[in-house]
XYZ file of C-alpha atoms in Angstrom:
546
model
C 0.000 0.000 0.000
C 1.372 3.454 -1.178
C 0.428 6.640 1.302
C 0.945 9.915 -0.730
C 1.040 13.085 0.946
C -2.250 15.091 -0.134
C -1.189 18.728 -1.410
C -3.047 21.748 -2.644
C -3.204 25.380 -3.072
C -4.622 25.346 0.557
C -2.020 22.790 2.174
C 1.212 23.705 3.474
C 3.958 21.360 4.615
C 3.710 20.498 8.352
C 7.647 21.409 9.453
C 7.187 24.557 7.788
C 4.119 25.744 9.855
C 5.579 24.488 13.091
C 8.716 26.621 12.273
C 6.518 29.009 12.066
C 4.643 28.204 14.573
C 7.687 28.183 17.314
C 9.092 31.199 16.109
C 5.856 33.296 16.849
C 6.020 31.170 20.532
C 9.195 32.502 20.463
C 9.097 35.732 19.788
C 6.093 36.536 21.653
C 8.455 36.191 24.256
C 11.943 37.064 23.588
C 13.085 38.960 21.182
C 13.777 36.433 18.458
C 12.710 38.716 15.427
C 15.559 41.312 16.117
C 18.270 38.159 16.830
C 18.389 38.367 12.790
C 20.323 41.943 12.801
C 22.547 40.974 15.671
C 23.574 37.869 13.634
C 24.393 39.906 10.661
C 26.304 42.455 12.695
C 29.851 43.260 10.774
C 32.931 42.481 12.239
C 35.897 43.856 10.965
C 37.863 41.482 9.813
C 42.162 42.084 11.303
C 43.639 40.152 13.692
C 44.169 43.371 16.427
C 40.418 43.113 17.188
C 40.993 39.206 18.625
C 42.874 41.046 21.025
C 40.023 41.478 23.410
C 38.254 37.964 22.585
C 41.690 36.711 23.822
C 40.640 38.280 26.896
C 37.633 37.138 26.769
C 38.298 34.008 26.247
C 41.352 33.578 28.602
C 38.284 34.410 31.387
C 35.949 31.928 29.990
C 38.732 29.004 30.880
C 39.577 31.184 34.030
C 36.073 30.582 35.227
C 35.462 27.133 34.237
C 39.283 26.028 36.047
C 37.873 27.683 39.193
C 34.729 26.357 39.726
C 36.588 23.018 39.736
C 39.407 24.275 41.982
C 36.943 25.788 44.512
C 35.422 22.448 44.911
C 38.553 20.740 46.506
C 40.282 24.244 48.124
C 39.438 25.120 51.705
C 40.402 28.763 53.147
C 40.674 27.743 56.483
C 43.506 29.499 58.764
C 43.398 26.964 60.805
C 47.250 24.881 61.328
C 47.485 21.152 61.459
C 50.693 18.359 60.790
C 50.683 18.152 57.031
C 49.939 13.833 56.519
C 49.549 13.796 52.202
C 51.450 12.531 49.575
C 54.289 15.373 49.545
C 56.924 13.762 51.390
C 59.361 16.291 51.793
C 56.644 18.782 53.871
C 54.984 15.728 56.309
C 55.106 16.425 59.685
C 55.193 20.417 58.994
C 52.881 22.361 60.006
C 50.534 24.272 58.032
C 47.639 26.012 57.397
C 44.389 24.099 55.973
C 44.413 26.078 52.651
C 48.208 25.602 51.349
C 47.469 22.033 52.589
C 44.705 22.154 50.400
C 46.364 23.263 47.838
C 49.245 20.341 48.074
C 46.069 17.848 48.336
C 45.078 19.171 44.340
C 48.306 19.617 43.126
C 49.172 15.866 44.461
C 45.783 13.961 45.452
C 43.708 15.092 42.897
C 43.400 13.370 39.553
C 44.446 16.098 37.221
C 44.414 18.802 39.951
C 47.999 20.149 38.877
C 46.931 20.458 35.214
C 43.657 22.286 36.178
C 46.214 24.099 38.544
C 49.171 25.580 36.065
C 46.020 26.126 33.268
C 44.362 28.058 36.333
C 47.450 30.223 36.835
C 48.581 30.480 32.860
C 45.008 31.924 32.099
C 45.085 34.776 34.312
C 48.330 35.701 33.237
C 47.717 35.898 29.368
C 43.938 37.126 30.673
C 45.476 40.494 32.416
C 48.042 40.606 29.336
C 45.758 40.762 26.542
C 43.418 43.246 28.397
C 46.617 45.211 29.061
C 47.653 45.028 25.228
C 43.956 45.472 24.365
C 43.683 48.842 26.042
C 47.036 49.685 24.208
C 45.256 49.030 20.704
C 42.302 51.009 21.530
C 45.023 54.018 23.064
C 47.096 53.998 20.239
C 44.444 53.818 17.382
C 42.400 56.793 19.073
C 39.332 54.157 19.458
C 38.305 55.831 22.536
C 36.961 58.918 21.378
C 33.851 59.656 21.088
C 31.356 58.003 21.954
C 33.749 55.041 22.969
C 34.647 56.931 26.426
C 32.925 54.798 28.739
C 33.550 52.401 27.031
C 37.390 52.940 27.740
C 36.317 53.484 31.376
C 34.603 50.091 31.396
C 37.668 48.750 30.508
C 40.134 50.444 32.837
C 37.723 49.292 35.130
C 38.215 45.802 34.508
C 41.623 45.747 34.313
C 41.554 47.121 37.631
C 39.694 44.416 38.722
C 41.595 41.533 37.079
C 44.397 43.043 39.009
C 42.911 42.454 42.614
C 41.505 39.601 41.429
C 44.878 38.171 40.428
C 46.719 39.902 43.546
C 43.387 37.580 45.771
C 43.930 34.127 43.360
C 48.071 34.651 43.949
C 47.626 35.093 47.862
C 45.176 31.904 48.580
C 47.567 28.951 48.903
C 49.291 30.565 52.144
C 52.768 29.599 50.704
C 55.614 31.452 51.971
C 56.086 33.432 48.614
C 52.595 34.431 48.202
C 52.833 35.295 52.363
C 55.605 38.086 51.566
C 53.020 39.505 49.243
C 50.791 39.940 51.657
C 52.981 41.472 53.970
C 54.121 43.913 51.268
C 49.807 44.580 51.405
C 49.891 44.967 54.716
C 52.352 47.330 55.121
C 50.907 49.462 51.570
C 47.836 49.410 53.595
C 49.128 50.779 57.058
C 51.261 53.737 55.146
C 48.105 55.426 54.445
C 47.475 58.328 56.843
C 44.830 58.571 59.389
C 43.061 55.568 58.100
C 45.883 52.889 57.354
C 45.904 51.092 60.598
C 42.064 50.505 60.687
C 42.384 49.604 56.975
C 44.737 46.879 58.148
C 43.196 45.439 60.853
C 39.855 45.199 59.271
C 41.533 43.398 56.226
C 43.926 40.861 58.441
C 41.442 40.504 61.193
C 44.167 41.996 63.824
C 48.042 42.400 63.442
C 49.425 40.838 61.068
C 49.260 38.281 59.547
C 46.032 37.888 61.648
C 43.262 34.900 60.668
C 40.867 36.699 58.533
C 42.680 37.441 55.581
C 42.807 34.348 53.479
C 39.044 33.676 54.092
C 38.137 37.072 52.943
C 40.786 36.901 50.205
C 38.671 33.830 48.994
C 35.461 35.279 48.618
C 36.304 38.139 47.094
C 38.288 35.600 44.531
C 35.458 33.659 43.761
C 32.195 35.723 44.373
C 32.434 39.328 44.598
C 34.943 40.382 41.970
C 34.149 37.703 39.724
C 30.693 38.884 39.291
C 31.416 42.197 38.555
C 34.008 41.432 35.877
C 31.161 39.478 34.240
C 28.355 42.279 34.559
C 31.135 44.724 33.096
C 31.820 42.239 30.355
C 28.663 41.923 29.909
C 28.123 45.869 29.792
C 31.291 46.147 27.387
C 30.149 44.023 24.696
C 26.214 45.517 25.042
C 27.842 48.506 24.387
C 30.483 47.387 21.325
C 27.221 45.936 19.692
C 25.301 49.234 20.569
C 28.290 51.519 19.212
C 29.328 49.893 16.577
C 32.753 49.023 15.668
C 36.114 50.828 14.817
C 37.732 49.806 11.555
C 40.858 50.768 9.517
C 40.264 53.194 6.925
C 40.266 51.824 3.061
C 38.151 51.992 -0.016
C 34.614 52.118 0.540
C 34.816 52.350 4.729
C 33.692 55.574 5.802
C 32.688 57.104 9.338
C 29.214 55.874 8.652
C 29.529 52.318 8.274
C 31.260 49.015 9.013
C 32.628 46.338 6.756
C 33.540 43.568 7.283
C 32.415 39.382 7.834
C 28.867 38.704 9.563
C 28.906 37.496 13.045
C 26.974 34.354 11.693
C 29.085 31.666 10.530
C 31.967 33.475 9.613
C 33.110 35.484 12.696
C 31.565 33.031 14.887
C 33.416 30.333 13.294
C 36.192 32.431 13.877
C 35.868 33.115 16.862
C 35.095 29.463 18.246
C 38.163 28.297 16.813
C 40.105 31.012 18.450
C 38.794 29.567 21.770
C 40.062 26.194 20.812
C 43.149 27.145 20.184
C 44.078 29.249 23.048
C 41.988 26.509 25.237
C 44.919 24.361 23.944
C 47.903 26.525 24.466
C 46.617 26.496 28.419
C 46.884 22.785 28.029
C 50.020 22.473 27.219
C 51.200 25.112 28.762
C 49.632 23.315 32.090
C 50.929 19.998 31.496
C 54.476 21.605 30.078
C 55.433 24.670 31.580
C 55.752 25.183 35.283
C 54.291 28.220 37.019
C 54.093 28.770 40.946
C 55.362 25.723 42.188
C 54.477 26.524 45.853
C 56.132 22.796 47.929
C 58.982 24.571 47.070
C 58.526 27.615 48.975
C 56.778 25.620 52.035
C 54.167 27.562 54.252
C 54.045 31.039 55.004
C 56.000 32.019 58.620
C 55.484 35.425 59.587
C 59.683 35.525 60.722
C 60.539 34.603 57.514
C 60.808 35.372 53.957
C 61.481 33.745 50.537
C 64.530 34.405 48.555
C 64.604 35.684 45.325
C 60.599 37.043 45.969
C 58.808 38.251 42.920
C 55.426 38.912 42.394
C 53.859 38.131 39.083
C 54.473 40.459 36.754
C 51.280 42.535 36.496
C 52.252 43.698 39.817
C 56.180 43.939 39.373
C 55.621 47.817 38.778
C 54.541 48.408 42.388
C 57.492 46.538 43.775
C 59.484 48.581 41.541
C 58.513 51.899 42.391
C 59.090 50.460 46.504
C 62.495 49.487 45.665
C 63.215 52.596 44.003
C 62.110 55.488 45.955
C 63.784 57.016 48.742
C 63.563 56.215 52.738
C 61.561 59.267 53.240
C 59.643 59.424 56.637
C 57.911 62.189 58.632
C 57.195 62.274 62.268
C 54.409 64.457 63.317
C 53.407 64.122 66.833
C 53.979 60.678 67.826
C 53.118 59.548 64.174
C 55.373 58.554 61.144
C 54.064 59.092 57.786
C 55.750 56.559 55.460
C 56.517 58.501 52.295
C 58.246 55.651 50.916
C 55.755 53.437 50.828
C 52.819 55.415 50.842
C 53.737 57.344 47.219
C 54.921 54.745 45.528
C 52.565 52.271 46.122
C 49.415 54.638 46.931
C 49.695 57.580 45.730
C 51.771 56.953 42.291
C 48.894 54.265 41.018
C 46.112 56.575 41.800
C 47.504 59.142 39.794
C 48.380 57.237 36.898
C 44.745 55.030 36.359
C 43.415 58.857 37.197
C 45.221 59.952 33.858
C 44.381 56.931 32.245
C 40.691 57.771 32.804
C 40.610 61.430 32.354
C 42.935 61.022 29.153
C 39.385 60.736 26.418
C 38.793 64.011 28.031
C 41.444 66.154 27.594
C 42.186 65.090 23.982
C 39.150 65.788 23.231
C 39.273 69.096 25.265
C 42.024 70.630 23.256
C 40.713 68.642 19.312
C 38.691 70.909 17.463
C 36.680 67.563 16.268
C 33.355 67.374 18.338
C 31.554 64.669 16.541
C 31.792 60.733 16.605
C 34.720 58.891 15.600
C 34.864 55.109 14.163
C 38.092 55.343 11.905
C 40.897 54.423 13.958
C 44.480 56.102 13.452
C 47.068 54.982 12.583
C 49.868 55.821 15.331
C 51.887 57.858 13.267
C 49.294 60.121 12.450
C 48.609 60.940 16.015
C 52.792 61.561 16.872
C 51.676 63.393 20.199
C 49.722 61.143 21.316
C 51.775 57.849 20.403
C 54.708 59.694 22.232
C 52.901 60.102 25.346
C 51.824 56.302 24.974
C 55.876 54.980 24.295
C 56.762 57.628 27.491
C 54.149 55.617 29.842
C 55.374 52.508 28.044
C 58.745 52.996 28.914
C 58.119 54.390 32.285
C 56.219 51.039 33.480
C 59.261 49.085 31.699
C 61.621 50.897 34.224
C 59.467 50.114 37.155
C 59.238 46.605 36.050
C 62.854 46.188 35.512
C 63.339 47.640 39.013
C 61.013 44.977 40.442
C 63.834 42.217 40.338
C 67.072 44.670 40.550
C 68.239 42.216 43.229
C 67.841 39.302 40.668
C 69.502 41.448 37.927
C 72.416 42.189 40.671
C 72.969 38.681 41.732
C 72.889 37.412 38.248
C 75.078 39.816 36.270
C 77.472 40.728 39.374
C 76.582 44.194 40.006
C 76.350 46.091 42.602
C 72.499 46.266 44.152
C 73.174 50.294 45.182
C 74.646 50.648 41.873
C 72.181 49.453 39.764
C 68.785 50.970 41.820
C 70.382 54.312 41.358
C 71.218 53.528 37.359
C 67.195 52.476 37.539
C 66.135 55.742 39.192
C 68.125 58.232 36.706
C 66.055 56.074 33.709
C 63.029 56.441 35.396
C 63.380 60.626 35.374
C 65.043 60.408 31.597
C 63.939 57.538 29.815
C 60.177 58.065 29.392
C 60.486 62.128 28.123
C 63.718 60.322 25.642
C 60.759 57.931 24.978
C 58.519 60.420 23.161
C 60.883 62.884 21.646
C 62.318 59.572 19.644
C 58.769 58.131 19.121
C 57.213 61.935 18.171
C 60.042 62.399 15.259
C 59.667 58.710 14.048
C 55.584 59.045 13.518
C 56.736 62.776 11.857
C 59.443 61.070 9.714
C 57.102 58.799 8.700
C 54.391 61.179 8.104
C 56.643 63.080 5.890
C 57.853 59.885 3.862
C 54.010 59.231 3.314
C 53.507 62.412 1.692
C 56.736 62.082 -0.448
C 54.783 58.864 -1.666
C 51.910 60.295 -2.430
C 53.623 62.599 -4.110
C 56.571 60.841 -6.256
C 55.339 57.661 -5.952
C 57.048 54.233 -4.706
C 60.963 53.976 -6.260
C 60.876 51.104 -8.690
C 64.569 50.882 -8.401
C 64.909 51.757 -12.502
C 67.381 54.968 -13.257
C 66.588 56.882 -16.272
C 68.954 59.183 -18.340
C 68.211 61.726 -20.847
C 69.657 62.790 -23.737
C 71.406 65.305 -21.759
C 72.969 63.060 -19.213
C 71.183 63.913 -16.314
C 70.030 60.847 -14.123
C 67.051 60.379 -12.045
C 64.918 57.583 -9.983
C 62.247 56.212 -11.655
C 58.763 55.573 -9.077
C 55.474 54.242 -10.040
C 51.872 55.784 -8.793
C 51.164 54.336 -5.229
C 48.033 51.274 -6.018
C 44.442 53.389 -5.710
C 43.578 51.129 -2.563
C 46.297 52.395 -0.504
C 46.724 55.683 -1.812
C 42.748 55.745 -0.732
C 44.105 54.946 2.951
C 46.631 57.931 3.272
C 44.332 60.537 1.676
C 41.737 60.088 3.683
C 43.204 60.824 6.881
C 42.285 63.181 8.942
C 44.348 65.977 9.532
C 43.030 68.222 12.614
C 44.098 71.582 13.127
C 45.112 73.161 16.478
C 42.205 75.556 18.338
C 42.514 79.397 17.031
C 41.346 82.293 19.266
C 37.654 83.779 17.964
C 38.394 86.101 15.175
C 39.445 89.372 15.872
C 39.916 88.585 19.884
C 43.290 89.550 21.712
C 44.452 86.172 23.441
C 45.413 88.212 26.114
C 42.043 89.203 26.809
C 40.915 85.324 27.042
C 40.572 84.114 30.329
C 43.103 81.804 31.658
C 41.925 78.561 31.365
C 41.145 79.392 27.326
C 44.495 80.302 27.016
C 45.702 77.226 28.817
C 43.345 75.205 26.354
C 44.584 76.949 23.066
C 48.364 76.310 24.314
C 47.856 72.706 25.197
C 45.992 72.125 21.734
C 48.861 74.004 19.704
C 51.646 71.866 21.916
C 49.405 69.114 20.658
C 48.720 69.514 16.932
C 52.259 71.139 16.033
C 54.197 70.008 13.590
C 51.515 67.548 11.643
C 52.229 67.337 8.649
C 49.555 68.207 5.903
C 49.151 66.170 2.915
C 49.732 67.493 -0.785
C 45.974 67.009 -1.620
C 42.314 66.153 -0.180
C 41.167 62.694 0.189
C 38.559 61.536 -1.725
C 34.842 61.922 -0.723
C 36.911 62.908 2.601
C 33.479 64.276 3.882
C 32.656 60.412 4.215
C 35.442 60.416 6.804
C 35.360 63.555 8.737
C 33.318 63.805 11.907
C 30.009 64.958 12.049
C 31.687 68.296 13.406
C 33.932 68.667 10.464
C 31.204 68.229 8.212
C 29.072 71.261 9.722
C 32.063 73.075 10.745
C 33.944 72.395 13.352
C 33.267 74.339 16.969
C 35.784 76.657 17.966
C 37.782 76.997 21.451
């Protein structure tokens, strides 16, 4: 017997209508009709916007590794003869969490691996938000209206550093137990309130019996969540906003090209999270990081040689090590200026810059409307400078993190060398951008010598005369495209017809900044094409003046 499916004008398939069917379910309750733009969303498609999916990612396998570590740690302050399979510590005696911590790196199946994969993912996670932020700096993708959006992130990276500094301090090991005491004593060098601060923190003088359970829920509940709600936030508001690209034929200020979010970036993307879920794996099973039975448990009489803190700290160790022993002592009370503005003081001020930064460009640029072309550094020379100086300046403090290291293994003398280290810190970072300001200008000028003569194509030609001379071809149209379409801003001019002297103080210190700024740029031989396309909204309808 033979069933055939009646059809008709009137009859439609039966998968079809369901489809249907669920979808109007659907939608009548989330919003499942608009998931169609979202999916098409353009992605621009060069390899520095993985940058912050590497972050992203690198706190996807941070979370998953710690929700099987917190199963098998426990906090507890309380000391007990160490009994496991470490044979070297037996008998010693410790507290319950860095015995905890030898029970997974020893007792539990694959506990080391989950471990070292643990520790490598919040290392590359605080590096590729750090060289994230660096993108966005030097490609001016802050501007507006990307400035909370830079906020957001500062944010977080200020946040993946405490919740590092909390993940480093939990196995009560003797190494991460001379960070703490470095913590303790940052925290009782603040004035007035620095004792309390302490206390509370510790539970009572140090090392007290509070800290490592409070440590442990701020590691795994409280900053946790907020790093996901400002992830969260951050990509809302990349979706919302749009994003940057790389100037080039038919990309304007108005639009975005580049590959769909579904299946190409998402494809992408997915395998990007394989791979680096791999690197942790080997990295884990291959490369050792923060072996702590070799330090032993923390003693508050003693400390470990050769201490270091990971690196995303290193700069506050090296701004201890390198300032002065300056103290004040004001009725019965000694203010610790060498700890207290190096470790307090000098980090404030530079996240404080950090922050305020989208504002004061923008306070002394003509340009008032939105901005989704990124620079290129060169073009900004002041502002790649400024980015090289801090560079540098962090590289100094870093260096000066592990002078004793650096003294021990090169045979040099420790007072030596911290002095050397304190001179670079004053000269190297202002060397920084003078060198980095006339490389972006040199190169500036050589682009505008291309656009001009053209690319050398290595030929000589001689006339009838004799004379000799380099032969160049035209630049190709898609690149010449990209340098004529920059944007070229101008420094703030007084109103017409207005004495500066008769501008009130802060205009004049706004007009000087912006000159100090903009100097020097160098102004291409002709206008870009359709270079409205690319100018600001501002620029467009005339740009505001000071």
């Amino acid at each position: 017997m033979v069933f055939r499916r009646r059809t008709g004008p009137g009859r439609r398939p039966r998968l079809p209508r369901a489809a249907e069917k669920g979808f109007t379910w659907l939608d009548g309750r989330l919003p499942a009709s608009s998931a169609g733009k979202l999916l098409r969303k353009a992605f621009p498609d060069h390899w520095a916007f993985l940058l912050g999916e590497l972050a992203l990612y690198s706190l996807v396998v941070l979370v998953l590794t710690g929700v099987v570590l917190t199963l098998f740690f426990d906090p507890g302050m309380t000391e007990s003869a160490y009994h496991g399979s470490y044979a070297p510590l037996r008998g010693t005696r410790m507290t319950a969490a860095y015995a905890s911590t030898l029970t997974i790196s020893f007792d539990v199946r694959g506990g080391l691996l989950l471990r070292q994969i643990h520790h490598w993912a919040a290392l590359t996670f605080l590096a590729s938000i750090g060289v994230h932020m660096l993108r966005i700096f030097f490609t001016g993708a802050f501007r507006r209206p990307r400035e909370g959006n830079w906020m957001i992130g500062l944010t977080l990276f200020l946040l993946a550093l405490l919740e590092g500094f909390c993940g480093y301090s939990l196995p009560d090991d003797l190494l991460s137990g001379t960070g703490l005491r470095t913590a303790a004593t940052i925290m009782g060098s603040i004035p007035v309130v620095g004792t309390y601060l302490s206390f509370f923190a510790f539970g009572g003088e140090f090392p007290g019996q509070d800290i490592i359970p409070r440590l442990y829920v701020l590691h795994i509940l409280l900053v946790p969540g907020i790093l996901i709600a400002l992830v969260t936030l951050h990509l809302i508001l990349v979706v919302h906003l749009k994003h940057t690209q790389w100037r080039g034929p038919g990309r304007a200020n108005r639009n975005v090209i580049g590959q769909p979010m579904f299946p190409q970036w998402l494809t992408k993307s997915t395998g990007l999270l394989i791979i680096l879920t791999a690197v942790f794996a080997v990295l884990g099973a291959l490369g050792q990081v923060n072996p702590v039975w070799n330090y032993g448990p923390f003693q508050a009489d003693q400390v470990s040689t050769d201490a270091q803190p990971d690196w995303y700290v290193g700069f506050l160790e090296g701004a201890l090590r390198l300032m002065p022993p300056w103290e004040t002592n004001l009725w019965g009370h000694t203010v610790m200026w060498n700890v207290f503005l190096p470790a307090v003081v000098l980090p404030g001020v530079l996240f404080a810059v950090l922050y305020a930064y989208p504002f004061v460009e923008r306070w002394v640029t003509p340009d008032r409307g939105e901005m989704h072309l990124c620079d290129r550094p060169r073009e900004a020379h002041t502002r790649t400078g400024l980015g090289v100086a801090g560079i540098a300046f962090y590289a100094v403090l870093l260096l000066a993190g592990g002078n004793d290291v650096m003294a021990f293994v090169f045979d040099l003398s420790l007072n030596t060398l911290t002095w050397v280290l304190r001179a670079a810190l004053v000269l190297v970072p202002p060397l920084a951008f003078l060198l980095t300001k006339w490389l972006c200008l040199a190169l500036q000028h050589r682009d505008r010598e291309r656009l001009t003569e053209g690319d050398e194509t290595g030929w000589v030609r001689q006339s009838a005369y004799g004379d000799l001379s380099e032969g160049h071809q035209e630049l190709p149209a898609a690149e010449r495209h990209t340098l004529l379409s920059r944007r070229t801003p101008r420094p703030l001019e007084p109103p017409p017809g207005v004495p500066v002297a008769s501008l009130s103080r802060l205009r004049r210190l706004r007009l000087s900044a912006s000159r100090w700024y903009y100097r020097d740029q160098v102004e291409l031989p002709a206008a870009g094409p359709r270079k409205e396309e690319f100018a600001p909204a501002s620029e467009r309808a005339g740009a505001d003046g000071p």
